[in-house]
PDB file of C-alpha atoms and ligand atoms in Angstrom:
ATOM      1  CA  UNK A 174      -4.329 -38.094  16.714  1.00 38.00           C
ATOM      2  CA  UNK A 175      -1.606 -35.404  17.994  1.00 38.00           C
ATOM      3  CA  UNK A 176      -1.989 -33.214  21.070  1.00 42.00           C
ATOM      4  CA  UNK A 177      -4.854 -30.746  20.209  1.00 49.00           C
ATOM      5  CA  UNK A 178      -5.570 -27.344  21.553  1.00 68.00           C
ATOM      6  CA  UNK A 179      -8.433 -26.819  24.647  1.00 88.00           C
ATOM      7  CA  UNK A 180     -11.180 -28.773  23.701  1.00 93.00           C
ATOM      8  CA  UNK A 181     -14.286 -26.835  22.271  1.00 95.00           C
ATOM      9  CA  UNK A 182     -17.496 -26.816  23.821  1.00 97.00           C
ATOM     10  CA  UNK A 183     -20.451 -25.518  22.046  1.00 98.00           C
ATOM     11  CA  UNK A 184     -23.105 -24.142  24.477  1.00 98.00           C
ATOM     12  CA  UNK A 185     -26.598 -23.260  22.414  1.00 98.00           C
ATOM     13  CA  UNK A 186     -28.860 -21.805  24.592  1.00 96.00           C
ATOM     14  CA  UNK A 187     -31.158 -18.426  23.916  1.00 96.00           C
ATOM     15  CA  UNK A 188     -30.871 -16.930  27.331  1.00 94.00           C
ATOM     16  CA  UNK A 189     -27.792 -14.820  27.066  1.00 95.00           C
ATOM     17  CA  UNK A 190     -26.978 -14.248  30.576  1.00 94.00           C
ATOM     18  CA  UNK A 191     -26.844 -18.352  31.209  1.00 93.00           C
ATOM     19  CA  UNK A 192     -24.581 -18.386  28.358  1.00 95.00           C
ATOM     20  CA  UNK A 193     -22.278 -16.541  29.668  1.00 96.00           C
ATOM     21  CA  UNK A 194     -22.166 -17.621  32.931  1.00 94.00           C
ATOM     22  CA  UNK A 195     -21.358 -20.833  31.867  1.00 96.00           C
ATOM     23  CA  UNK A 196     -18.776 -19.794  29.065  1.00 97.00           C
ATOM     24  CA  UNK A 197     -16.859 -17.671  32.118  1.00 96.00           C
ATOM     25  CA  UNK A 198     -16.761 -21.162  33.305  1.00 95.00           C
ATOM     26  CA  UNK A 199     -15.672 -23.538  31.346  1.00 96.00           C
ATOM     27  CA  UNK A 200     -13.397 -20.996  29.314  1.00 96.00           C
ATOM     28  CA  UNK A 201     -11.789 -20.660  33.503  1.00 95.00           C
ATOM     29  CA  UNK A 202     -11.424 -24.153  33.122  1.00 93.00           C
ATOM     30  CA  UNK A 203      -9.241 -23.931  30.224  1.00 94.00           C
ATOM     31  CA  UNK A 204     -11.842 -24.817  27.660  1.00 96.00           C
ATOM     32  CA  UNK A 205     -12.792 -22.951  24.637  1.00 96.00           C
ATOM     33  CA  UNK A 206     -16.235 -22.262  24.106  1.00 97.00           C
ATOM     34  CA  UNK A 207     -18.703 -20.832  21.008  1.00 97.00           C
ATOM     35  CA  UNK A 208     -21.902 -20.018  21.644  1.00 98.00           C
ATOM     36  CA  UNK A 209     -24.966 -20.146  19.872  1.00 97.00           C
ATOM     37  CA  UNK A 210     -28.682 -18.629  20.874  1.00 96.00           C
ATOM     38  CA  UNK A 211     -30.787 -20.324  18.904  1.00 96.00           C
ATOM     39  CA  UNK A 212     -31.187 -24.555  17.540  1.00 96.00           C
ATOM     40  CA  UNK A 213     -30.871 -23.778  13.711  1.00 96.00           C
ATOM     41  CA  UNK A 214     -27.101 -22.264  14.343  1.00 97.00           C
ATOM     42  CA  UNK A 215     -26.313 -24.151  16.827  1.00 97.00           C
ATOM     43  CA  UNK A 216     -27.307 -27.385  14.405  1.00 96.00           C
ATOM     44  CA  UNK A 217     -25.145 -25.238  12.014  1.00 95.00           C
ATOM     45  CA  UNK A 218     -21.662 -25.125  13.941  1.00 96.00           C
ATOM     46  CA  UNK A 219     -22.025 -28.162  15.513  1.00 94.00           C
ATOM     47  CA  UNK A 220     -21.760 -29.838  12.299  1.00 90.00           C
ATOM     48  CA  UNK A 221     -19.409 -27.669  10.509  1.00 89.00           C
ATOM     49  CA  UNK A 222     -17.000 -27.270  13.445  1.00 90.00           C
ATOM     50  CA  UNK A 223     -14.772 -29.835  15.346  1.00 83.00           C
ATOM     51  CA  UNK A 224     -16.681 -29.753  18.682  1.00 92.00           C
ATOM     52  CA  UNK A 225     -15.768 -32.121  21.441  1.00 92.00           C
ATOM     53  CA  UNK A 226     -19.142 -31.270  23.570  1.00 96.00           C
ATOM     54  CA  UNK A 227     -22.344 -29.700  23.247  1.00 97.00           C
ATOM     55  CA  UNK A 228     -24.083 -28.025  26.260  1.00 97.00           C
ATOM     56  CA  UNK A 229     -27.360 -28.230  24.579  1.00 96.00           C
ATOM     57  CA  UNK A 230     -30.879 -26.620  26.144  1.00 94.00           C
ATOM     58  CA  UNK A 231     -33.788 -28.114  25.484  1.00 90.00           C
ATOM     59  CA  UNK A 232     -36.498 -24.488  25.137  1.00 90.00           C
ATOM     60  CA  UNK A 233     -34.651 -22.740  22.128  1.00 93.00           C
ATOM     61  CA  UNK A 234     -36.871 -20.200  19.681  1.00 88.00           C
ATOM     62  CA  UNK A 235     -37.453 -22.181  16.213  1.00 86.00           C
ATOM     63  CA  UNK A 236     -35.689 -25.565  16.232  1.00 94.00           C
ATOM     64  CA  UNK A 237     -35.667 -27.048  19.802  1.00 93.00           C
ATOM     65  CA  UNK A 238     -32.713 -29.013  21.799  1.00 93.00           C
ATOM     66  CA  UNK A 239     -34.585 -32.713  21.125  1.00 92.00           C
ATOM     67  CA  UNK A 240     -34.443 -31.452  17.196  1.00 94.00           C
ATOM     68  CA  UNK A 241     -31.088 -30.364  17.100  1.00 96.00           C
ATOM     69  CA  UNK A 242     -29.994 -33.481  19.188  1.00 95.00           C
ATOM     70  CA  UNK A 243     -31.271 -35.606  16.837  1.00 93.00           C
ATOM     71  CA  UNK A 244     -29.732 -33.642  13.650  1.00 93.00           C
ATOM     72  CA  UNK A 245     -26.559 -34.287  14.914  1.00 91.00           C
ATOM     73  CA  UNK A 246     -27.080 -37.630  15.879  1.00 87.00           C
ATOM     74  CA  UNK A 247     -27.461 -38.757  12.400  1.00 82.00           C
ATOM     75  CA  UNK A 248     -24.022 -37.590  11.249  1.00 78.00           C
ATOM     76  CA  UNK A 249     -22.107 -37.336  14.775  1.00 80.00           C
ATOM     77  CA  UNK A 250     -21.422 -38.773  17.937  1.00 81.00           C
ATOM     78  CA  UNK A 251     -20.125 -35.559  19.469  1.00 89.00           C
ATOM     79  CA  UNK A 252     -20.914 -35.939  22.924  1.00 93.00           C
ATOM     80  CA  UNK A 253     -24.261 -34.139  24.031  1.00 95.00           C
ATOM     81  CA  UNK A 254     -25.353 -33.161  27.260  1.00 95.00           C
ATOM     82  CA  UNK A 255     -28.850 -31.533  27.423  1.00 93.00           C
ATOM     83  CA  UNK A 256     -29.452 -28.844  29.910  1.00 92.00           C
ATOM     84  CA  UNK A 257     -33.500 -28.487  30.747  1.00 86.00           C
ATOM     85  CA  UNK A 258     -35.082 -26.703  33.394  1.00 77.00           C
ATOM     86  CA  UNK A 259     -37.918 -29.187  33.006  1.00 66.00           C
ATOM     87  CA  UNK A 260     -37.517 -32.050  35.931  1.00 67.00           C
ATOM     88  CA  UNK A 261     -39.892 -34.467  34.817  1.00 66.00           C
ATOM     89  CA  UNK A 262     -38.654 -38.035  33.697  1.00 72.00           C
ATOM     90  CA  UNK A 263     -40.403 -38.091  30.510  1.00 75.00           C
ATOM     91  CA  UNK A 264     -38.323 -35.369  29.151  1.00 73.00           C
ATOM     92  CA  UNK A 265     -34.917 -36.637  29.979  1.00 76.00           C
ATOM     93  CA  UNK A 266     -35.861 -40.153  29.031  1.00 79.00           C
ATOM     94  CA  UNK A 267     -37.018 -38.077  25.872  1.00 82.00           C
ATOM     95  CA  UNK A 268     -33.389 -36.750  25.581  1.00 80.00           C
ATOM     96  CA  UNK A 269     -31.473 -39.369  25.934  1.00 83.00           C
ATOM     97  CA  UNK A 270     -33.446 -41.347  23.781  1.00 84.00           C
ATOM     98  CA  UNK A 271     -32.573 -38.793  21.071  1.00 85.00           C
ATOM     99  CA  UNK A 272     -28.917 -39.885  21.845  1.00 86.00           C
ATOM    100  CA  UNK A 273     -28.143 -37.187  24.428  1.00 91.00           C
ATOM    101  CA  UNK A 274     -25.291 -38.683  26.764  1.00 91.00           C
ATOM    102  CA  UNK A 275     -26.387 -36.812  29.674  1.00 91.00           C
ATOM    103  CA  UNK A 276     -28.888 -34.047  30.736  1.00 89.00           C
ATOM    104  CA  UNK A 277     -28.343 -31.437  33.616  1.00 91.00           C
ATOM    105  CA  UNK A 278     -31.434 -30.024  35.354  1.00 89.00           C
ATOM    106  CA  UNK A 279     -31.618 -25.881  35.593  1.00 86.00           C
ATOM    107  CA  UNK A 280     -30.486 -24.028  37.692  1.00 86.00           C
ATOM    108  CA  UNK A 281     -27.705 -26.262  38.611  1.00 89.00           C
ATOM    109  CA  UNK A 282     -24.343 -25.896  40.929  1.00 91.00           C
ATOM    110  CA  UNK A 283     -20.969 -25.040  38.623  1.00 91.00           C
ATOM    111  CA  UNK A 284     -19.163 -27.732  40.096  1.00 93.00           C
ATOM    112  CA  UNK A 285     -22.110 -30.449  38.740  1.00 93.00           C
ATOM    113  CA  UNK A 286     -22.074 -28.870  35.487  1.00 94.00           C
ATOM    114  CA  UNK A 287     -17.802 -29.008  35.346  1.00 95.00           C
ATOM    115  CA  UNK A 288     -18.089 -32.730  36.759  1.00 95.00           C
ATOM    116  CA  UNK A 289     -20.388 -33.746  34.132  1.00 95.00           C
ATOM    117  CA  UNK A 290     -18.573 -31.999  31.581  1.00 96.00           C
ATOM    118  CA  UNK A 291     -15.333 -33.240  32.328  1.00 94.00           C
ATOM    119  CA  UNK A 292     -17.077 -36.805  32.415  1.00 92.00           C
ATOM    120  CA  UNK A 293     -18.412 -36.382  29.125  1.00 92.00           C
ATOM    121  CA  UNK A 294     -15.202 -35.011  27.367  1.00 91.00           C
ATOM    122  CA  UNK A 295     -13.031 -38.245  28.833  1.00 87.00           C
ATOM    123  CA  UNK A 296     -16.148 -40.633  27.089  1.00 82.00           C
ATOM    124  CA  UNK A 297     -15.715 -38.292  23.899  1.00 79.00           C
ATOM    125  CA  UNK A 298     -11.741 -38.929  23.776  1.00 74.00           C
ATOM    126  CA  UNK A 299     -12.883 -42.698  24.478  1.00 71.00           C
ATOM    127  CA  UNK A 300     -14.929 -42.531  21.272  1.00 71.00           C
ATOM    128  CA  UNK A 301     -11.803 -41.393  19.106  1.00 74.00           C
ATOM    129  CA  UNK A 302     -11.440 -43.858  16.097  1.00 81.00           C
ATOM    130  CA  UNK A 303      -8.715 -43.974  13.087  1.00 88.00           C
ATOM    131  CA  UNK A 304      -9.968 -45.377  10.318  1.00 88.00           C
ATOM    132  CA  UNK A 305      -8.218 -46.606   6.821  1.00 93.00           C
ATOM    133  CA  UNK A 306     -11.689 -48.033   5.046  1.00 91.00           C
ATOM    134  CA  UNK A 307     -13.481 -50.755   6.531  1.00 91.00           C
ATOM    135  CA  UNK A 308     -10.327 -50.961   9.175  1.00 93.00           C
ATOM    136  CA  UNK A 309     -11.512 -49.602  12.525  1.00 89.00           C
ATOM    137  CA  UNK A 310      -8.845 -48.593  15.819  1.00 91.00           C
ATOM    138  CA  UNK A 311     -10.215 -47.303  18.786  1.00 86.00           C
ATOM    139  CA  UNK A 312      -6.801 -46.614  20.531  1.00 86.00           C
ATOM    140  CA  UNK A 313      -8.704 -45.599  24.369  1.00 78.00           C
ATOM    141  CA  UNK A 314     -10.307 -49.174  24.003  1.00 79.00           C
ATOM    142  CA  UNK A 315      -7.505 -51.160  22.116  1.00 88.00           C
ATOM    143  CA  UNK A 316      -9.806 -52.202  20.350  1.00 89.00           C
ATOM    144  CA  UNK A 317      -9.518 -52.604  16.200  1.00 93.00           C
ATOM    145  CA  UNK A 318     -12.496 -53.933  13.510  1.00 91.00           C
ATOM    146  CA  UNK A 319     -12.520 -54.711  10.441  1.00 94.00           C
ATOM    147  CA  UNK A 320     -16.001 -54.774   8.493  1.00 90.00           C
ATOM    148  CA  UNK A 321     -17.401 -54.089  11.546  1.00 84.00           C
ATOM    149  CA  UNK A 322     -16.322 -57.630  12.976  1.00 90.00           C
ATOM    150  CA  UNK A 323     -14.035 -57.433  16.336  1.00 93.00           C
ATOM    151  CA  UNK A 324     -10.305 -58.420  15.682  1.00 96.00           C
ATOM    152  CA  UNK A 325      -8.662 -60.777  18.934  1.00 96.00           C
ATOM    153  CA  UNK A 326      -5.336 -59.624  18.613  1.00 96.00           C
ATOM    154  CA  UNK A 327      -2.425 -59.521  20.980  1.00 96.00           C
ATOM    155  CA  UNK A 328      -1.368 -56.816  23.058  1.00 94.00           C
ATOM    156  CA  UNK A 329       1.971 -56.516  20.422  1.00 95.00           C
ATOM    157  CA  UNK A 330      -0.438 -57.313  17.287  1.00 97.00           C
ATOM    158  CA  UNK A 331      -2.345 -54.263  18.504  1.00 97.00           C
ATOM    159  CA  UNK A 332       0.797 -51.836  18.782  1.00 96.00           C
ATOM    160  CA  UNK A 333       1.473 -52.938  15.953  1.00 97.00           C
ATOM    161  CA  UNK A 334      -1.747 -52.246  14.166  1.00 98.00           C
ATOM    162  CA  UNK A 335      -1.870 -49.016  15.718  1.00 96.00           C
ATOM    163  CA  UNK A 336       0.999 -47.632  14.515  1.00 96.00           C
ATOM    164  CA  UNK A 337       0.481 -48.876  11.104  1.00 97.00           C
ATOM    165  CA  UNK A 338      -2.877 -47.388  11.112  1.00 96.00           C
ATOM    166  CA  UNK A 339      -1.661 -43.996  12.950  1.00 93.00           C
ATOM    167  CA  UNK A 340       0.750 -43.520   9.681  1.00 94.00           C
ATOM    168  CA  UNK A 341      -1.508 -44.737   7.247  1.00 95.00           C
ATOM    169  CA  UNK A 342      -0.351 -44.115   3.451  1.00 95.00           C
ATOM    170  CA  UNK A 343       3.455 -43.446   4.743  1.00 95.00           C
ATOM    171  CA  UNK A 344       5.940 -46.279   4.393  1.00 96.00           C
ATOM    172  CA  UNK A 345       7.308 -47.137   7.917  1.00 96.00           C
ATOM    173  CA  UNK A 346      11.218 -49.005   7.221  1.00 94.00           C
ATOM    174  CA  UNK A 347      11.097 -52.228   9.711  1.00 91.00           C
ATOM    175  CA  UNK A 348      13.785 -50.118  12.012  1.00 89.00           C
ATOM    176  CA  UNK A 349      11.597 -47.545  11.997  1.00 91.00           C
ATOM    177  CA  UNK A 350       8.488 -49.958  13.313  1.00 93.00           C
ATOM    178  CA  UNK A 351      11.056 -52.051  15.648  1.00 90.00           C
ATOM    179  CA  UNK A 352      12.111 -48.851  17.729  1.00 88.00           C
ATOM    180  CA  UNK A 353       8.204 -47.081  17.910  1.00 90.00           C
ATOM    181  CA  UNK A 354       6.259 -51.004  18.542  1.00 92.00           C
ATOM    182  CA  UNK A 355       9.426 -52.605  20.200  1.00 89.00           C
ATOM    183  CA  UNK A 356      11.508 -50.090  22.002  1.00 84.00           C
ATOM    184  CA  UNK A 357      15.079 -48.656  20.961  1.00 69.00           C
ATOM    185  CA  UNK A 358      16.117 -51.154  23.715  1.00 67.00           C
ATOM    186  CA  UNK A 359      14.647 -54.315  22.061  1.00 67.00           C
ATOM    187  CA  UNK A 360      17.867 -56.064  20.876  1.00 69.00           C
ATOM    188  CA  UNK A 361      16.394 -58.692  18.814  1.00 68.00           C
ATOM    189  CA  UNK A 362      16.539 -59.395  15.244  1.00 71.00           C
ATOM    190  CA  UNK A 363      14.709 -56.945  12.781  1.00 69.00           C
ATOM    191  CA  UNK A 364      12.986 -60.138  11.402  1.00 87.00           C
ATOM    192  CA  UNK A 365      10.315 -60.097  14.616  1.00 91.00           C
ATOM    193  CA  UNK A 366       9.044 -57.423  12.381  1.00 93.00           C
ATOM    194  CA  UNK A 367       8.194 -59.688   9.707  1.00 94.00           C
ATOM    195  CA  UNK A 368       6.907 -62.412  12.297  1.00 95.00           C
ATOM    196  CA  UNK A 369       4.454 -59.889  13.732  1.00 96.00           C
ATOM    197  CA  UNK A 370       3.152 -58.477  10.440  1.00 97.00           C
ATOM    198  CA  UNK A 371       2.698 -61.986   9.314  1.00 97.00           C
ATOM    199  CA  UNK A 372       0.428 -62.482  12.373  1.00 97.00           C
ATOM    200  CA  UNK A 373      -1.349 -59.792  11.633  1.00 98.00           C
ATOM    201  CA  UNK A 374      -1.985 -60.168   8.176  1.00 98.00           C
ATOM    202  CA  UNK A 375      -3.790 -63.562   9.177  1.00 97.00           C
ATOM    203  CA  UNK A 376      -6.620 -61.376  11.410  1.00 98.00           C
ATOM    204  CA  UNK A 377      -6.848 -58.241   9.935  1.00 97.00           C
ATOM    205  CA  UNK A 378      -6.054 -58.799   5.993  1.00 97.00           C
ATOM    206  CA  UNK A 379      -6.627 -62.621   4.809  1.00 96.00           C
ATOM    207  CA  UNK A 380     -10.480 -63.135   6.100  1.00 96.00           C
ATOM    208  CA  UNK A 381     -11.434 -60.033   4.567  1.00 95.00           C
ATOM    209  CA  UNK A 382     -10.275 -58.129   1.158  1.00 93.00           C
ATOM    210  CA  UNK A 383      -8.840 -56.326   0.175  1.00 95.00           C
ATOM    211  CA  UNK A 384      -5.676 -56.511   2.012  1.00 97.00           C
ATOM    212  CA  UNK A 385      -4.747 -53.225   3.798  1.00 98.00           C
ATOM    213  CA  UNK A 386      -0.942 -54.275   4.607  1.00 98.00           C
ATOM    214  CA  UNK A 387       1.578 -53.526   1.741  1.00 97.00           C
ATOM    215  CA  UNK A 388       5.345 -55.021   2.171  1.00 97.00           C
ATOM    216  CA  UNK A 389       7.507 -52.478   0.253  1.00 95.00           C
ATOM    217  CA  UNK A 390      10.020 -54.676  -1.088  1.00 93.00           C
ATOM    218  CA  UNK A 391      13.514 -53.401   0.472  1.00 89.00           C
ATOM    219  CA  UNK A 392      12.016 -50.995   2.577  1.00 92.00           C
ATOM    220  CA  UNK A 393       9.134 -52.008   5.061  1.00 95.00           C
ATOM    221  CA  UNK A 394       5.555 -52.379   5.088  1.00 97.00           C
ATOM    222  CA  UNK A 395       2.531 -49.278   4.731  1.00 97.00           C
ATOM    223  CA  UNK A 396      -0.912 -49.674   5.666  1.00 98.00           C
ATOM    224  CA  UNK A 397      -3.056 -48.804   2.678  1.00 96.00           C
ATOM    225  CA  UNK A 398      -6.481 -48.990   1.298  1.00 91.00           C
ATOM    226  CA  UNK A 399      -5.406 -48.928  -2.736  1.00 79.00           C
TER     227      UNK A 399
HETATM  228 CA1   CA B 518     -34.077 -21.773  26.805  1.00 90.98          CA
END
């Protein structure tokens, strides 16, 4: 994924004046923020729109925060953090069982609110995952899957991988992978290219099918799903 813009928060809660306190903010912060005042919209843009955290309260007119938590849940794993001006246990175990990351207790101090929101938006970049069909990299982690099953690979195998995966459908010439995996100071032979897709093949392609890695004959290798 390239550099993005601010992240975008999406705060949903029906009493205005809270919303805009805590747009003023996190838009000082040098987020973006949309708002919405009531569950059903806020359902609305926060599956439509590329949010990277939801400031979520739990009394809303119509649909409430638990409801719209849950919506989302389903398709999403946007991170949520529930803001409820109830304090009893029930209702943030009640949250968070609805797959809310983290809940914040009204009224609350800005400088909780920014700490838990900056908290949330490094486990949201954390969650970041390319895909190329059943092929999984979660580049925060290093960690790759394939059909759901964890891959051991090395820290090169995993460059690698990445940067196959990160340029998925375009043919990459081996020079081209030896100076992005290897370095434009590696001076070995152009054939450690070959070694490493080799080993790779072996973990990521030949106990599952179909195979993802392509050798373009003369050229260089693309990651593919045909
Ligand atoms: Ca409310």
């Amino acid at each position: 994924m390239e550099q993005t813009a601010s992240p975008l928060i999406l705060v949903v809660e029906d009493e205005r004046r809270i919303a805009r306190i805590i747009e003023l903010e996190l838009m000082h912060e040098g987020l973006s923020v949309v708002i919405a005042t009531d569950g059903q919209t806020g359902e609305r843009i926060a599956l439509e729109r590329d949010v990277d955290l939801i400031l979520l309260d739990w009394m809303l007119p119509g649909m409430d925060g638990l409801q719209v938590c849950k919506s989302v849940r389903k398709v999403k794993n946007t991170p949520i953090i529930i803001l409820t001006a109830k304090d009893s246990t029930g209702d943030k175990v009640a949250g968070l069982d609805a797959g809310a990351d983290d809940y914040i207790t009204k009224p609350f101090e800005t400088e909780e609110l920014l700490a838990r929101v900056r908290a949330a938006l490094r486990k949201g970049k954390s969650r970041e995952e390319l895909r190329v069909g059943d092929l999984i990299v979660i580049p925060e982690q290093r960690r790759a899957y394939r059909a759901l099953k964890p891959l051991e690979l090395t820290t090169r195998e995993f460059d690698l991988l990445h940067y196959l995966v990160r340029h998925a459908d375009k043919v990459l010439s081996r020079d081209a992978i030896l100076a992005q995996v290897w370095g434009y100071e590696f001076d070995g032979e152009t054939n450690v290219v070959d070694v490493y897709i080799r080993y790779l093949r072996l973990k990521v392609d030949e106990p599952f099918s179909p195979p993802l890695i392509h050798t373009i004959r003369g050229v260089g290798y693309v990651l593919r799903k045909l």
